[in-house]
């Protein structure tokens, strides 16, 4: 099977899962679990931190299970703190037509969060992390999950392109996904990396 056919098959699989999420159970969440609130995490946050979350949506649980080492998270973003306003820069798909790298309030980012974790990178000025992430806002979500270009960007790829620009020596672990026909960055890239310290974890 040629590389292009493998990629097409992977994209078709992604579209099938998306349709299942949208058509069958678009907003189904785990029941009877308290969602994480912004004020629970605010005391621990610094500008440039990486914030991860887990939601109970079917698509989120699918993404979570792609992580080979641990399965606590399904999405991440980069914290930005300016003039006492706390926002999160993130690339999220399935945002009702707004599938782009965007800056949202911490409250909005945490709306579906059943769990959340904060990670801090060593040896880089953290303000540079959030400033660099802002350069990628507006770019479309990368449904091909292709790390070889950054015109389209998916969730964990945002962290990858930011760090590649700031310090190319930092290497993040990837995992081969046969259905996609490529390596992707799983959601445990922070917790399983020597470059990060886990600051706080809340949730199930």
GROMACS .gro file of N, CA, C and O in nm, residues 127-187:
model
  244
  127UNK      N    1   0.785   3.321   2.958
  127UNK     CA    2   0.711   3.422   2.882
  127UNK      C    3   0.734   3.406   2.732
  127UNK      O    4   0.648   3.438   2.650
  128UNK      N    5   0.852   3.353   2.696
  128UNK     CA    6   0.881   3.328   2.556
  128UNK      C    7   0.792   3.218   2.500
  128UNK      O    8   0.756   3.218   2.382
  129UNK      N    9   0.754   3.123   2.585
  129UNK     CA   10   0.669   3.013   2.541
  129UNK      C   11   0.533   3.065   2.499
  129UNK      O   12   0.483   3.035   2.390
  130UNK      N   13   0.470   3.146   2.585
  130UNK     CA   14   0.336   3.196   2.551
  130UNK      C   15   0.341   3.297   2.437
  130UNK      O   16   0.252   3.301   2.352
  131UNK      N   17   0.445   3.381   2.434
  131UNK     CA   18   0.458   3.477   2.323
  131UNK      C   19   0.473   3.405   2.189
  131UNK      O   20   0.413   3.445   2.088
  132UNK      N   21   0.553   3.300   2.188
  132UNK     CA   22   0.574   3.224   2.065
  132UNK      C   23   0.447   3.151   2.023
  132UNK      O   24   0.414   3.145   1.904
  133UNK      N   25   0.376   3.098   2.120
  133UNK     CA   26   0.250   3.029   2.088
  133UNK      C   27   0.151   3.124   2.022
  133UNK      O   28   0.076   3.084   1.931
  134UNK      N   29   0.151   3.250   2.062
  134UNK     CA   30   0.059   3.348   2.004
  134UNK      C   31   0.084   3.368   1.855
  134UNK      O   32  -0.007   3.404   1.780
  135UNK      N   33   0.207   3.343   1.811
  135UNK     CA   34   0.240   3.360   1.669
  135UNK      C   35   0.164   3.261   1.580
  135UNK      O   36   0.150   3.284   1.460
  136UNK      N   37   0.115   3.152   1.640
  136UNK     CA   38   0.048   3.048   1.561
  136UNK      C   39  -0.105   3.057   1.569
  136UNK      O   40  -0.173   2.974   1.509
  137UNK      N   41  -0.157   3.155   1.642
  137UNK     CA   42  -0.303   3.166   1.651
  137UNK      C   43  -0.363   3.192   1.514
  137UNK      O   44  -0.304   3.262   1.431
  138UNK      N   45  -0.478   3.134   1.491
  138UNK     CA   46  -0.547   3.148   1.363
  138UNK      C   47  -0.518   3.037   1.264
  138UNK      O   48  -0.590   3.025   1.164
  139UNK      N   49  -0.416   2.957   1.289
  139UNK     CA   50  -0.386   2.848   1.195
  139UNK      C   51  -0.488   2.736   1.210
  139UNK      O   52  -0.529   2.703   1.321
  140UNK      N   53  -0.530   2.675   1.100
  140UNK     CA   54  -0.633   2.571   1.105
  140UNK      C   55  -0.585   2.445   1.177
  140UNK      O   56  -0.465   2.416   1.183
  141UNK      N   57  -0.681   2.372   1.230
  141UNK     CA   58  -0.650   2.245   1.295
  141UNK      C   59  -0.599   2.145   1.192
  141UNK      O   60  -0.649   2.137   1.079
  142UNK      N   61  -0.501   2.067   1.231
  142UNK     CA   62  -0.435   1.973   1.141
  142UNK      C   63  -0.500   1.835   1.152
  142UNK      O   64  -0.461   1.753   1.235
  143UNK      N   65  -0.598   1.808   1.065
  143UNK     CA   66  -0.665   1.679   1.068
  143UNK      C   67  -0.581   1.568   1.006
  143UNK      O   68  -0.617   1.449   1.017
  144UNK      N   69  -0.469   1.602   0.943
  144UNK     CA   70  -0.378   1.499   0.891
  144UNK      C   71  -0.275   1.458   0.996
  144UNK      O   72  -0.201   1.363   0.976
  145UNK      N   73  -0.266   1.534   1.105
  145UNK     CA   74  -0.170   1.506   1.212
  145UNK      C   75  -0.028   1.494   1.157
  145UNK      O   76   0.046   1.401   1.189
  146UNK      N   77   0.007   1.592   1.074
  146UNK     CA   78   0.135   1.592   1.003
  146UNK      C   79   0.231   1.688   1.071
  146UNK      O   80   0.216   1.810   1.063
  147UNK      N   81   0.334   1.634   1.136
  147UNK     CA   82   0.431   1.716   1.207
  147UNK      C   83   0.536   1.777   1.116
  147UNK      O   84   0.618   1.857   1.161
  148UNK      N   85   0.536   1.740   0.988
  148UNK     CA   86   0.639   1.789   0.897
  148UNK      C   87   0.612   1.930   0.846
  148UNK      O   88   0.696   1.989   0.778
  149UNK      N   89   0.493   1.983   0.872
  149UNK     CA   90   0.461   2.121   0.834
  149UNK      C   91   0.379   2.184   0.946
  149UNK      O   92   0.319   2.113   1.026
  150UNK      N   93   0.382   2.318   0.952
  150UNK     CA   94   0.309   2.385   1.060
  150UNK      C   95   0.205   2.485   1.008
  150UNK      O   96   0.161   2.573   1.082
  151UNK      N   97   0.165   2.471   0.882
  151UNK     CA   98   0.056   2.555   0.832
  151UNK      C   99  -0.076   2.512   0.896
  151UNK      O  100  -0.169   2.592   0.909
  152UNK      N  101  -0.085   2.385   0.930
  152UNK     CA  102  -0.196   2.330   1.006
  152UNK      C  103  -0.138   2.270   1.133
  152UNK      O  104  -0.031   2.209   1.128
  153UNK      N  105  -0.208   2.285   1.244
  153UNK     CA  106  -0.150   2.245   1.373
  153UNK      C  107  -0.254   2.172   1.457
  153UNK      O  108  -0.368   2.218   1.470
  154UNK      N  109  -0.216   2.057   1.511
  154UNK     CA  110  -0.305   1.989   1.604
  154UNK      C  111  -0.260   2.012   1.748
  154UNK      O  112  -0.157   2.076   1.773
  155UNK      N  113  -0.338   1.962   1.841
  155UNK     CA  114  -0.323   1.989   1.984
  155UNK      C  115  -0.178   1.989   2.035
  155UNK      O  116  -0.121   2.092   2.068
  156UNK      N  117  -0.117   1.871   2.042
  156UNK     CA  118   0.018   1.861   2.095
  156UNK      C  119   0.123   1.917   2.000
  156UNK      O  120   0.233   1.952   2.042
  157UNK      N  121   0.088   1.925   1.872
  157UNK     CA  122   0.181   1.982   1.774
  157UNK      C  123   0.209   2.129   1.804
  157UNK      O  124   0.317   2.180   1.772
  158UNK      N  125   0.113   2.198   1.866
  158UNK     CA  126   0.136   2.339   1.902
  158UNK      C  127   0.256   2.350   1.996
  158UNK      O  128   0.344   2.435   1.976
  159UNK      N  129   0.260   2.265   2.097
  159UNK     CA  130   0.375   2.265   2.188
  159UNK      C  131   0.503   2.231   2.112
  159UNK      O  132   0.608   2.292   2.133
  160UNK      N  133   0.495   2.135   2.022
  160UNK     CA  134   0.610   2.093   1.943
  160UNK      C  135   0.667   2.208   1.860
  160UNK      O  136   0.789   2.232   1.861
  161UNK      N  137   0.581   2.281   1.787
  161UNK     CA  138   0.632   2.387   1.700
  161UNK      C  139   0.687   2.503   1.782
  161UNK      O  140   0.783   2.570   1.741
  162UNK      N  141   0.629   2.529   1.899
  162UNK     CA  142   0.679   2.635   1.985
  162UNK      C  143   0.818   2.600   2.036
  162UNK      O  144   0.912   2.682   2.029
  163UNK      N  145   0.835   2.479   2.087
  163UNK     CA  146   0.965   2.439   2.142
  163UNK      C  147   1.070   2.425   2.033
  163UNK      O  148   1.187   2.454   2.055
  164UNK      N  149   1.028   2.380   1.916
  164UNK     CA  150   1.123   2.368   1.804
  164UNK      C  151   1.179   2.505   1.769
  164UNK      O  152   1.297   2.517   1.733
  165UNK      N  153   1.096   2.607   1.780
  165UNK     CA  154   1.141   2.743   1.748
  165UNK      C  155   1.230   2.800   1.858
  165UNK      O  156   1.328   2.870   1.831
  166UNK      N  157   1.201   2.767   1.984
  166UNK     CA  158   1.276   2.822   2.097
  166UNK      C  159   1.404   2.745   2.127
  166UNK      O  160   1.506   2.804   2.162
  167UNK      N  161   1.397   2.612   2.118
  167UNK     CA  162   1.512   2.529   2.152
  167UNK      C  163   1.502   2.396   2.077
  167UNK      O  164   1.444   2.299   2.128
  168UNK      N  165   1.558   2.389   1.957
  168UNK     CA  166   1.548   2.266   1.876
  168UNK      C  167   1.611   2.143   1.940
  168UNK      O  168   1.586   2.031   1.895
  169UNK      N  169   1.691   2.162   2.045
  169UNK     CA  170   1.754   2.047   2.110
  169UNK      C  171   1.654   1.966   2.193
  169UNK      O  172   1.681   1.851   2.228
  170UNK      N  173   1.540   2.025   2.227
  170UNK     CA  174   1.438   1.955   2.305
  170UNK      C  175   1.367   1.854   2.216
  170UNK      O  176   1.316   1.888   2.110
  171UNK      N  177   1.366   1.731   2.262
  171UNK     CA  178   1.302   1.624   2.184
  171UNK      C  179   1.180   1.572   2.261
  171UNK      O  180   1.191   1.538   2.379
  172UNK      N  181   1.067   1.567   2.194
  172UNK     CA  182   0.946   1.514   2.254
  172UNK      C  183   0.917   1.376   2.195
  172UNK      O  184   0.933   1.354   2.075
  173UNK      N  185   0.874   1.284   2.279
  173UNK     CA  186   0.850   1.147   2.235
  173UNK      C  187   0.728   1.139   2.145
  173UNK      O  188   0.625   1.203   2.169
  174UNK      N  189   0.739   1.059   2.042
  174UNK     CA  190   0.627   1.034   1.950
  174UNK      C  191   0.586   0.888   1.957
  174UNK      O  192   0.659   0.804   2.011
  175UNK      N  193   0.470   0.858   1.903
  175UNK     CA  194   0.422   0.721   1.899
  175UNK      C  195   0.367   0.693   1.758
  175UNK      O  196   0.303   0.779   1.698
  176UNK      N  197   0.396   0.574   1.706
  176UNK     CA  198   0.349   0.537   1.573
  176UNK      C  199   0.203   0.492   1.581
  176UNK      O  200   0.168   0.404   1.661
  177UNK      N  201   0.118   0.553   1.498
  177UNK     CA  202  -0.022   0.515   1.491
  177UNK      C  203  -0.046   0.453   1.353
  177UNK      O  204  -0.043   0.522   1.251
  178UNK      N  205  -0.067   0.324   1.352
  178UNK     CA  206  -0.078   0.250   1.226
  178UNK      C  207  -0.193   0.303   1.141
  178UNK      O  208  -0.182   0.316   1.020
  179UNK      N  209  -0.308   0.333   1.207
  179UNK     CA  210  -0.425   0.378   1.132
  179UNK      C  211  -0.400   0.511   1.062
  179UNK      O  212  -0.460   0.539   0.957
  180UNK      N  213  -0.317   0.596   1.121
  180UNK     CA  214  -0.285   0.725   1.061
  180UNK      C  215  -0.169   0.715   0.963
  180UNK      O  216  -0.148   0.804   0.880
  181UNK      N  217  -0.090   0.609   0.976
  181UNK     CA  218   0.026   0.591   0.891
  181UNK      C  219   0.137   0.691   0.921
  181UNK      O  220   0.217   0.725   0.833
  182UNK      N  221   0.148   0.732   1.048
  182UNK     CA  222   0.250   0.830   1.084
  182UNK      C  223   0.272   0.832   1.235
  182UNK      O  224   0.194   0.775   1.312
  183UNK      N  225   0.382   0.899   1.273
  183UNK     CA  226   0.407   0.923   1.415
  183UNK      C  227   0.330   1.048   1.458
  183UNK      O  228   0.320   1.145   1.384
  184UNK      N  229   0.276   1.045   1.580
  184UNK     CA  230   0.212   1.162   1.636
  184UNK      C  231   0.266   1.187   1.776
  184UNK      O  232   0.333   1.102   1.835
  185UNK      N  233   0.236   1.305   1.829
  185UNK     CA  234   0.274   1.340   1.965
  185UNK      C  235   0.158   1.308   2.057
  185UNK      O  236   0.053   1.371   2.049
  186UNK      N  237   0.173   1.211   2.147
  186UNK     CA  238   0.063   1.174   2.236
  186UNK      C  239   0.048   1.275   2.350
  186UNK      O  240   0.131   1.364   2.368
  187UNK      N  241  -0.057   1.259   2.429
  187UNK     CA  242  -0.087   1.354   2.535
  187UNK      C  243  -0.004   1.334   2.661
  187UNK      O  244  -0.019   1.410   2.757
   0.00000   0.00000   0.00000
